[in-house]
Short mmCIF file of C-alpha atoms and ligand atoms in Angstrom, two decimals:
data_model
loop_
_atom_site.label_atom_id
_atom_site.label_comp_id
_atom_site.label_asym_id
_atom_site.label_seq_id
_atom_site.Cartn_x
_atom_site.Cartn_y
_atom_site.Cartn_z
CA MET A 1 111.68 29.59 -245.30
CA GLU A 2 111.10 30.96 -248.43
CA SER A 3 109.22 34.08 -247.08
CA GLN A 4 111.40 34.76 -244.79
CA ALA A 5 114.55 34.34 -246.78
CA LEU A 6 112.24 37.32 -249.24
CA GLU A 7 111.35 39.41 -246.43
CA GLN A 8 115.42 39.30 -245.66
CA ALA A 9 116.28 40.31 -249.33
CA LYS A 10 113.77 43.33 -249.35
CA GLU A 11 115.13 44.48 -245.39
CA ILE A 12 118.78 44.60 -247.31
CA ASP A 13 116.93 46.44 -250.29
CA ARG A 14 115.84 49.35 -247.66
CA LYS A 15 119.10 49.06 -245.72
CA LYS A 16 120.91 50.02 -248.91
CA SER A 17 118.70 52.69 -250.29
CA ALA A 18 118.31 54.12 -246.93
CA GLY A 19 122.23 54.67 -247.20
CA GLU A 20 122.06 52.42 -244.37
CA THR A 21 125.37 50.40 -243.10
CA LEU A 22 125.22 46.84 -244.54
CA GLY A 23 126.17 43.48 -242.63
CA ALA A 24 129.68 41.29 -243.42
CA LEU A 25 127.56 39.03 -245.19
CA ALA A 26 125.27 41.06 -247.07
CA GLY A 27 124.62 40.02 -251.47
CA THR A 28 125.27 35.94 -250.83
CA THR A 29 122.95 33.36 -249.56
CA VAL A 30 123.66 30.53 -246.80
CA ALA A 31 122.24 27.29 -246.48
CA ILE A 32 122.12 25.46 -243.18
CA LYS A 33 122.18 21.79 -241.92
CA ASP A 34 119.45 20.60 -240.43
CA ASN A 35 120.28 19.80 -237.47
CA MET A 36 120.54 23.65 -236.24
CA ALA A 37 117.42 25.00 -235.02
CA THR A 38 115.77 27.81 -237.14
CA ILE A 39 112.91 29.33 -236.04
CA GLY A 40 109.17 29.00 -237.68
CA VAL A 41 111.66 26.37 -240.08
CA LYS A 42 111.34 23.01 -239.90
CA THR A 43 114.88 21.53 -238.44
CA THR A 44 114.53 17.34 -239.05
CA CYS A 45 118.00 16.25 -238.00
CA ALA A 46 117.02 14.06 -241.23
CA SER A 47 115.31 11.97 -238.89
CA LYS A 48 111.87 10.58 -238.72
CA MET A 49 112.13 11.59 -234.79
CA LEU A 50 112.04 15.34 -236.01
CA GLU A 51 110.20 14.89 -239.16
CA ASN A 52 108.05 17.98 -237.98
CA TRP A 53 109.83 20.10 -235.34
CA ILE A 54 109.30 23.59 -236.24
CA PRO A 55 111.78 25.52 -233.72
CA VAL A 56 110.51 28.59 -231.29
CA TYR A 57 114.15 29.86 -231.37
CA ASP A 58 117.35 30.27 -234.04
CA ALA A 59 120.38 29.23 -233.16
CA THR A 60 123.79 31.58 -232.18
CA VAL A 61 124.97 31.00 -236.00
CA VAL A 62 121.53 31.52 -237.22
CA LYS A 63 120.86 34.85 -235.66
CA LYS A 64 124.80 35.82 -236.55
CA LEU A 65 123.65 35.16 -240.54
CA LYS A 66 121.14 37.32 -240.06
CA GLU A 67 122.49 40.28 -238.24
CA ALA A 68 125.57 40.05 -241.15
CA ASP A 69 122.75 40.33 -243.60
CA ALA A 70 123.01 37.18 -245.74
CA ILE A 71 119.98 35.31 -247.16
CA ILE A 72 119.04 31.61 -245.40
CA VAL A 73 117.48 30.06 -248.43
CA GLY A 74 117.81 26.48 -247.44
CA LYS A 75 117.73 24.39 -244.41
CA THR A 76 120.44 20.79 -246.25
CA ASN A 77 120.08 17.18 -246.05
CA LEU A 78 122.97 15.18 -243.58
CA ASP A 79 123.50 12.06 -242.40
CA GLU A 80 120.97 10.98 -239.64
CA PHE A 81 121.40 13.50 -236.23
CA ALA A 82 125.18 13.27 -238.40
CA MET A 83 126.38 10.11 -237.61
CA GLY A 84 128.21 8.88 -240.71
CA SER A 85 130.27 9.95 -243.34
CA SER A 86 128.58 9.99 -246.72
CA THR A 87 124.63 11.14 -246.23
CA GLU A 88 123.31 8.21 -247.19
CA ASN A 89 121.96 7.46 -243.67
CA SER A 90 119.66 10.44 -243.64
CA ALA A 91 116.21 9.01 -243.51
CA PHE A 92 114.22 10.91 -246.30
CA LYS A 93 116.81 10.96 -248.95
CA THR A 94 120.01 10.11 -250.83
CA THR A 95 122.92 13.30 -251.94
CA LYS A 96 124.67 13.20 -254.69
CA ASN A 97 128.38 14.57 -255.11
CA PRO A 98 128.07 16.99 -258.19
CA HIS A 99 131.57 16.13 -259.60
CA ASP A 100 129.60 12.83 -260.49
CA THR A 101 126.01 11.92 -259.13
CA SER A 102 126.68 8.24 -258.94
CA LYS A 103 129.40 8.98 -255.83
CA VAL A 104 128.66 10.51 -252.66
CA PRO A 105 129.16 13.81 -251.48
CA GLY A 106 130.75 12.72 -248.26
CA GLY A 107 129.15 13.27 -244.85
CA SER A 108 127.22 14.17 -242.76
CA SER A 109 127.60 17.83 -243.73
CA GLY A 110 126.47 16.04 -247.36
CA GLY A 111 124.03 18.72 -248.27
CA SER A 112 125.33 21.72 -247.25
CA ALA A 113 128.68 20.75 -249.46
CA ALA A 114 127.39 19.29 -252.18
CA THR A 115 125.12 22.84 -252.86
CA VAL A 116 128.48 25.01 -252.21
CA ALA A 117 129.85 22.50 -254.75
CA ALA A 118 127.11 23.30 -257.53
CA GLY A 119 127.47 26.89 -256.75
CA ALA A 120 123.75 27.41 -255.43
CA VAL A 121 125.08 29.37 -252.56
CA THR A 122 127.48 30.82 -251.43
CA PHE A 123 128.43 29.71 -248.39
CA SER A 124 126.59 26.68 -245.91
CA LEU A 125 127.05 25.44 -242.54
CA GLY A 126 128.09 21.93 -241.52
CA SER A 127 128.82 20.29 -237.93
CA ASP A 128 132.09 18.70 -237.40
CA THR A 129 131.57 15.68 -234.74
CA GLY A 130 134.77 13.68 -236.52
CA GLY A 131 135.05 14.87 -239.80
CA SER A 132 131.89 15.66 -240.87
CA ILE A 133 132.31 19.08 -242.23
CA ARG A 134 136.26 18.76 -243.43
CA GLN A 135 135.34 15.71 -245.01
CA PRO A 136 132.91 15.83 -247.25
CA ALA A 137 134.13 19.48 -248.06
CA SER A 138 137.11 16.85 -249.89
CA LEU A 139 135.21 15.35 -251.47
CA CYS A 140 133.01 17.83 -253.23
CA GLY A 141 135.93 19.93 -254.04
CA ILE A 142 135.31 22.88 -251.26
CA VAL A 143 136.99 24.89 -248.60
CA GLY A 144 135.56 23.00 -244.96
CA VAL A 145 136.74 24.17 -241.51
CA LYS A 146 136.55 22.67 -238.43
CA PRO A 147 136.58 25.81 -235.94
CA THR A 148 138.47 25.01 -232.34
CA TYR A 149 136.51 23.78 -229.43
CA GLY A 150 134.33 26.69 -227.93
CA ARG A 151 135.17 29.60 -231.14
CA VAL A 152 131.57 28.88 -232.37
CA SER A 153 128.95 28.88 -230.49
CA ARG A 154 127.40 25.52 -230.67
CA TYR A 155 123.78 27.00 -228.56
CA GLY A 156 120.36 25.42 -231.37
CA LEU A 157 122.56 22.71 -232.98
CA VAL A 158 120.89 19.72 -232.27
CA ALA A 159 123.75 17.83 -230.04
CA PHE A 160 125.55 14.50 -231.06
CA GLY A 161 128.91 14.46 -229.21
CA SER A 162 129.23 17.68 -227.15
CA SER A 163 132.45 17.66 -226.50
CA LEU A 164 133.51 16.93 -229.97
CA ASP A 165 130.99 18.67 -231.94
CA GLN A 166 131.40 22.40 -233.50
CA ILE A 167 129.77 24.33 -235.95
CA GLY A 168 131.75 25.97 -238.92
CA PRO A 169 131.51 27.31 -242.61
CA PHE A 170 131.66 25.47 -246.44
CA ALA A 171 132.98 28.40 -248.88
CA ARG A 172 134.32 28.08 -252.42
CA ASN A 173 137.61 29.37 -251.33
CA VAL A 174 139.38 30.70 -248.20
CA SER A 175 138.74 33.98 -248.54
CA ASP A 176 135.26 33.23 -248.21
CA ALA A 177 135.39 30.86 -245.75
CA ALA A 178 137.63 33.09 -243.53
CA THR A 179 134.96 36.11 -243.87
CA LEU A 180 132.15 33.76 -242.69
CA LEU A 181 134.26 31.77 -239.68
CA ASP A 182 134.83 35.96 -238.28
CA VAL A 183 130.48 36.58 -238.88
CA LEU A 184 129.91 33.09 -236.54
CA SER A 185 133.29 33.31 -234.32
CA GLY A 186 132.65 34.66 -230.94
CA TYR A 187 131.79 34.60 -227.36
CA ASP A 188 128.08 33.61 -226.84
CA PRO A 189 126.36 33.16 -222.91
CA MET A 190 123.99 30.85 -224.12
CA ASP A 191 127.15 27.82 -224.35
CA SER A 192 128.61 27.08 -221.04
CA THR A 193 131.65 25.75 -223.24
CA SER A 194 131.57 29.16 -225.44
CA ILE A 195 135.46 31.13 -225.47
CA ASN A 196 135.36 34.51 -223.81
CA LYS A 197 138.01 36.11 -226.18
CA GLU A 198 138.47 38.73 -228.63
CA TYR A 199 139.28 36.98 -232.07
CA LYS A 200 141.58 39.17 -234.97
CA PRO A 201 139.88 38.97 -238.10
CA LEU A 202 140.99 35.83 -240.00
CA THR A 203 140.26 38.09 -243.32
CA ASP A 204 143.56 40.16 -242.15
CA VAL A 205 145.89 37.10 -242.79
CA LEU A 206 145.24 35.94 -245.78
CA GLY A 207 148.27 36.29 -248.46
CA SER A 208 150.60 37.03 -245.96
CA ASP A 209 154.60 35.48 -246.36
CA ILE A 210 155.23 31.87 -244.91
CA LYS A 211 158.56 31.85 -244.54
CA GLY A 212 160.05 30.44 -242.16
CA LEU A 213 156.42 29.11 -241.04
CA ARG A 214 157.42 25.24 -239.82
CA VAL A 215 155.21 22.33 -241.62
CA GLY A 216 154.92 18.91 -240.13
CA ILE A 217 153.36 15.67 -242.11
CA ILE A 218 151.77 13.28 -239.61
CA ASP A 219 153.23 10.00 -240.61
CA GLU A 220 150.26 8.00 -239.11
CA LEU A 221 147.73 9.26 -241.32
CA LYS A 222 149.69 8.62 -244.22
CA GLY A 223 148.80 4.98 -244.60
CA PRO A 224 149.37 3.02 -246.66
CA GLN A 225 146.65 0.21 -246.19
CA GLY A 226 143.35 2.06 -247.39
CA PHE A 227 144.81 5.21 -248.47
CA GLN A 228 144.50 6.53 -252.16
CA ARG A 229 148.00 6.85 -254.35
CA GLU A 230 146.79 9.95 -255.58
CA VAL A 231 146.12 11.61 -252.22
CA LEU A 232 149.30 10.68 -250.59
CA ASP A 233 151.04 12.28 -253.99
CA ALA A 234 148.65 15.74 -253.25
CA VAL A 235 150.19 16.19 -249.52
CA ASP A 236 153.82 15.37 -250.30
CA GLU A 237 153.11 17.84 -253.50
CA THR A 238 151.79 20.25 -251.40
CA ALA A 239 154.29 20.48 -248.23
CA LYS A 240 156.12 20.51 -251.77
CA LEU A 241 155.07 24.02 -252.58
CA LEU A 242 154.85 25.79 -249.03
CA GLU A 243 158.53 24.99 -248.84
CA LYS A 244 159.33 26.32 -252.54
CA ASN A 245 156.99 29.73 -250.84
CA GLY A 246 160.26 29.75 -247.57
CA ALA A 247 157.70 27.49 -245.45
CA THR A 248 160.37 24.01 -243.69
CA VAL A 249 158.96 20.76 -244.25
CA GLY A 250 159.84 17.86 -241.63
CA ASN A 251 157.86 14.57 -241.18
CA VAL A 252 156.13 14.10 -237.43
CA SER A 253 153.98 11.59 -234.77
CA ILE A 254 151.33 11.66 -233.36
CA PRO A 255 151.92 8.29 -231.75
CA ALA A 256 148.08 8.13 -230.00
CA SER A 257 146.45 9.06 -233.61
CA ALA A 258 146.78 5.11 -233.44
CA TYR A 259 144.10 5.00 -231.20
CA GLY A 260 142.13 7.90 -232.46
CA LEU A 261 139.57 6.12 -234.40
CA SER A 262 138.66 3.31 -231.50
CA ALA A 263 138.72 6.08 -228.50
CA TYR A 264 136.06 8.33 -231.03
CA TYR A 265 134.01 5.44 -231.86
CA ILE A 266 133.41 4.82 -228.05
CA ILE A 267 133.89 9.17 -226.94
CA ALA A 268 130.98 9.65 -229.28
CA PRO A 269 128.87 7.46 -229.17
CA ALA A 270 128.66 7.47 -225.63
CA GLU A 271 127.91 10.84 -225.45
CA ALA A 272 125.17 10.45 -228.20
CA SER A 273 123.31 7.46 -226.22
CA SER A 274 122.94 10.32 -223.58
CA ASN A 275 122.33 12.99 -225.27
CA LEU A 276 119.55 11.32 -227.74
CA ALA A 277 117.82 10.48 -224.60
CA ARG A 278 115.41 13.02 -224.32
CA PHE A 279 113.47 12.15 -227.83
CA ASP A 280 111.39 10.08 -225.27
CA GLY A 281 108.23 10.29 -227.16
CA MET A 282 106.70 12.97 -224.74
CA ARG A 283 108.02 16.73 -225.31
CA TYR A 284 108.87 16.97 -229.09
CA GLY A 285 109.50 15.11 -231.64
CA LEU A 286 107.53 11.91 -233.20
CA ARG A 287 105.76 9.73 -229.98
CA VAL A 288 103.80 6.68 -230.74
CA GLU A 289 101.00 6.51 -228.44
CA GLU A 290 100.80 2.88 -226.16
CA GLN A 291 99.15 2.33 -222.99
CA SER A 292 101.41 3.01 -220.49
CA ALA A 293 104.38 5.65 -220.45
CA ALA A 294 107.35 3.37 -221.28
CA LEU A 295 105.48 1.76 -223.91
CA THR A 296 105.43 4.47 -225.90
CA ASN A 297 108.54 5.79 -224.99
CA GLU A 298 110.03 2.45 -226.61
CA ALA A 299 107.14 2.45 -229.90
CA THR A 300 108.36 6.36 -230.47
CA ARG A 301 112.36 5.22 -230.59
CA GLN A 302 111.57 1.67 -232.27
CA ALA A 303 110.05 3.78 -235.13
CA GLY A 304 112.15 7.05 -234.85
CA PHE A 305 115.24 6.33 -235.41
CA GLY A 306 117.51 3.93 -238.10
CA MET A 307 119.64 1.85 -238.05
CA GLU A 308 122.76 3.65 -237.70
CA VAL A 309 121.23 5.56 -234.75
CA LYS A 310 120.70 2.41 -232.76
CA ARG A 311 123.98 0.87 -233.32
CA ARG A 312 125.22 3.94 -231.80
CA ILE A 313 123.21 4.11 -228.87
CA MET A 314 123.66 0.42 -227.95
CA LEU A 315 127.29 1.03 -228.61
CA GLY A 316 127.25 4.18 -225.64
CA THR A 317 125.03 3.06 -223.58
CA TYR A 318 127.39 -0.57 -223.76
CA ALA A 319 130.63 1.69 -223.26
CA LEU A 320 128.92 3.65 -220.09
CA SER A 321 127.25 0.56 -218.18
CA ALA A 322 128.72 -0.56 -215.07
CA GLY A 323 131.15 -3.49 -215.56
CA TYR A 324 132.29 -2.24 -218.27
CA TYR A 325 133.05 1.99 -218.08
CA ASP A 326 136.48 1.67 -216.57
CA ALA A 327 138.00 -0.76 -219.92
CA PHE A 328 135.89 1.50 -222.64
CA TYR A 329 134.55 4.72 -222.10
CA ALA A 330 137.73 5.84 -219.12
CA GLN A 331 139.79 4.01 -221.04
CA ALA A 332 138.57 5.91 -224.31
CA GLN A 333 139.38 9.50 -222.40
CA LYS A 334 143.09 8.25 -221.03
CA VAL A 335 143.65 7.83 -224.45
CA ARG A 336 142.35 11.74 -225.19
CA THR A 337 145.11 12.69 -222.51
CA LEU A 338 147.45 11.57 -224.30
CA MET A 339 146.55 12.69 -227.88
CA ILE A 340 146.07 16.29 -226.24
CA ASN A 341 149.85 15.57 -225.33
CA ASP A 342 151.40 13.80 -228.35
CA PHE A 343 150.20 17.18 -230.73
CA LYS A 344 151.54 19.58 -227.73
CA GLN A 345 155.10 18.13 -228.32
CA ALA A 346 154.35 18.33 -231.72
CA TYR A 347 153.45 21.93 -232.19
CA GLU A 348 157.19 22.71 -230.39
CA ASN A 349 158.61 21.80 -233.10
CA PHE A 350 156.09 22.89 -236.51
CA ASP A 351 153.46 25.62 -236.55
CA VAL A 352 151.09 24.09 -238.21
CA LEU A 353 150.75 20.08 -239.68
CA LEU A 354 149.29 18.51 -242.66
CA SER A 355 147.83 15.03 -243.60
CA PRO A 356 144.88 13.98 -246.33
CA THR A 357 141.94 14.89 -245.23
CA SER A 358 140.64 11.92 -246.33
CA PRO A 359 141.90 8.37 -247.28
CA THR A 360 139.92 8.64 -250.57
CA THR A 361 137.91 10.34 -252.73
CA ALA A 362 134.52 10.28 -253.46
CA PHE A 363 133.67 6.86 -253.15
CA GLY A 364 130.39 5.43 -254.71
CA ILE A 365 126.96 5.76 -253.33
CA GLY A 366 125.94 1.84 -251.86
CA GLU A 367 129.13 1.28 -252.20
CA LYS A 368 129.79 1.46 -248.09
CA THR A 369 126.70 1.24 -246.80
CA GLN A 370 126.91 -2.35 -245.30
CA ASP A 371 129.40 -2.31 -243.53
CA PRO A 372 130.03 -0.11 -240.72
CA TYR A 373 133.88 -0.23 -239.76
CA GLN A 374 134.43 0.65 -243.61
CA MET A 375 132.40 3.60 -243.18
CA TYR A 376 134.07 4.22 -240.17
CA LEU A 377 137.07 4.84 -241.23
CA ALA A 378 136.21 7.33 -243.61
CA ASP A 379 137.41 9.93 -240.52
CA VAL A 380 140.97 8.22 -239.17
CA CYS A 381 142.57 11.40 -240.81
CA THR A 382 140.21 14.15 -239.68
CA LEU A 383 138.30 12.86 -236.03
CA PRO A 384 141.69 13.35 -234.13
CA THR A 385 141.42 17.36 -234.41
CA ASN A 386 137.93 16.80 -232.61
CA ILE A 387 139.22 14.32 -229.93
CA VAL A 388 142.20 17.17 -229.11
CA GLY A 389 139.72 19.81 -229.00
CA ALA A 390 142.58 21.69 -231.93
CA THR A 391 141.04 23.72 -235.04
CA SER A 392 141.76 22.22 -238.54
CA MET A 393 140.09 22.66 -242.20
CA SER A 394 140.40 20.91 -245.62
CA VAL A 395 141.45 23.33 -249.00
CA PRO A 396 140.90 21.27 -251.96
CA VAL A 397 144.28 20.80 -254.20
CA GLY A 398 143.59 19.08 -257.64
CA VAL A 399 141.60 16.16 -258.63
CA ASP A 400 142.51 12.61 -259.26
CA ASP A 401 142.20 10.16 -262.13
CA ASN A 402 139.05 10.64 -262.60
CA GLY A 403 138.86 13.94 -261.76
CA LEU A 404 137.24 14.01 -258.08
CA PRO A 405 138.80 16.87 -255.92
CA ILE A 406 141.25 16.00 -253.60
CA GLY A 407 141.33 18.20 -250.34
CA VAL A 408 144.72 18.31 -247.64
CA GLN A 409 143.85 19.00 -244.33
CA VAL A 410 145.69 21.54 -242.58
CA PHE A 411 145.66 21.54 -238.38
CA ALA A 412 146.65 23.59 -235.57
CA PRO A 413 146.55 24.56 -232.02
CA PRO A 414 143.44 25.04 -230.20
CA LEU A 415 143.04 28.62 -231.28
CA GLY A 416 145.47 28.63 -233.60
CA GLU A 417 143.20 29.67 -236.97
CA GLU A 418 145.49 32.52 -237.65
CA VAL A 419 147.85 30.12 -239.00
CA MET A 420 146.00 27.21 -240.75
CA PHE A 421 144.52 29.93 -242.93
CA GLN A 422 147.44 31.98 -243.96
CA VAL A 423 148.94 28.54 -244.53
CA ALA A 424 145.59 27.45 -246.57
CA SER A 425 145.58 30.86 -248.12
CA ALA A 426 149.50 29.99 -249.72
CA ILE A 427 148.39 26.13 -250.69
CA GLU A 428 144.87 28.02 -252.24
CA GLU A 429 147.45 30.43 -254.39
CA GLN A 430 149.69 27.58 -255.66
CA ALA A 431 147.78 25.06 -255.81
CA ASN A 432 145.47 26.97 -258.36
CA TYR A 433 142.39 24.71 -257.49
CA ASN A 434 139.71 26.61 -258.62
CA ALA A 435 136.28 25.34 -257.12
CA VAL A 436 134.12 26.64 -260.04
CA PRO A 437 130.50 26.19 -259.52
CA VAL A 438 129.67 22.07 -260.41
CA VAL A 439 126.77 23.51 -262.75
CA GLY A 440 123.73 21.79 -263.75
CA ALA A 441 125.34 18.65 -262.18
CA PHE A 442 121.40 17.05 -260.86
N1 LIG B 1 131.63 10.21 -239.39
C1 LIG B 1 132.07 10.22 -238.17
C2 LIG B 1 130.40 10.15 -237.38
O1 LIG B 1 129.68 9.01 -238.31
C3 LIG B 1 131.69 11.92 -237.96
C4 LIG B 1 129.86 12.83 -237.82
C5 LIG B 1 130.57 13.60 -237.77
O2 LIG B 1 131.94 14.98 -237.92
N2 LIG B 1 128.92 14.54 -237.36
O3 LIG B 1 130.73 9.86 -236.40
#
């Protein structure tokens, strides 16, 4: 990694002195969640299964970063195979929140969020299946975006829930996030779900007037159970600030979102159980040699996967098995359709929607590790966006009584990134929260 970074830096110096045009990200450093393939550099997914796997190709997003003259300086920690909300499910290390090192940074892209918040890099990449970019962004006081499904290529991203996964940016402000997403977006023939469309640069919409825009606060995503008072207040205050700037604010119901968590924890594990079948000890990754192929497969998976990954594989396999498929998987897919329809209806009356990003600010390391359900609840506000294939982002707006960052989530319909960034930049300007690097935290 180090030698590639130095080479890339030298190449940028050369281009500069030769008077060549520099890429949009020249002069910036980027860290990449360790579930995206980087040629010649280990890509572990924070799993013993891939501890020594060195990809022979770059993910499309990595290629795009290099072409835009960014310098990739590191891979970041995550919950194993991106399953988790605190980065404590990593097989290797626990990442800490730079604002308070006794707290988690969120997850699963906790390493990517913490490193940007700490000022170690300009940007980072995360992946978001149910909230893994937005929730850690919120807990670390930075901006995190889950783009519309299909906007950013998934080629080279190690698959978790393929119908939900999407790569997106972390940055310390909305404008940086727009710059990075502009580089990442675009059609890729290597990803069959990639959208073939030209995108208007998001950097062009920043700072434009929000007068007349209609903002809806989602009824179902404001508790009261389990939601921190200060977080709910921050959403109301944000809505007031937008109103002051000419937006109209109302309440909106997304009735099916009440079933979002249940549907997600059927669909995501079902897809994961299928995707993770490839780790069989035969082709790449860990191999625990036994007398037969079946025993090798069993021993490899036993040794290579952590507890949470095994739990998901079991849940998913069960939900897909004969006799249970209709009651679980098929039912969850119906909820998915209901949620798509509910959101469609909401957008007949509103341009963007608002909710907390996370029900609470950063929680303590070890606080939820013994209670998977409590951990799953951390994503109750973020996972609806993945279920419906739309876009949303977290914008930092302030801190709670303990000085821990609070994020507000802005939702827009599929391919509604323009209006979402327009509102996010208005929020950033009004809230006046400055994500200064938390230097010296570790
Ligand atoms: N926390 C959620 C899960 O564990 C979401 C993870 C993600 O978005 N990768 O499934």
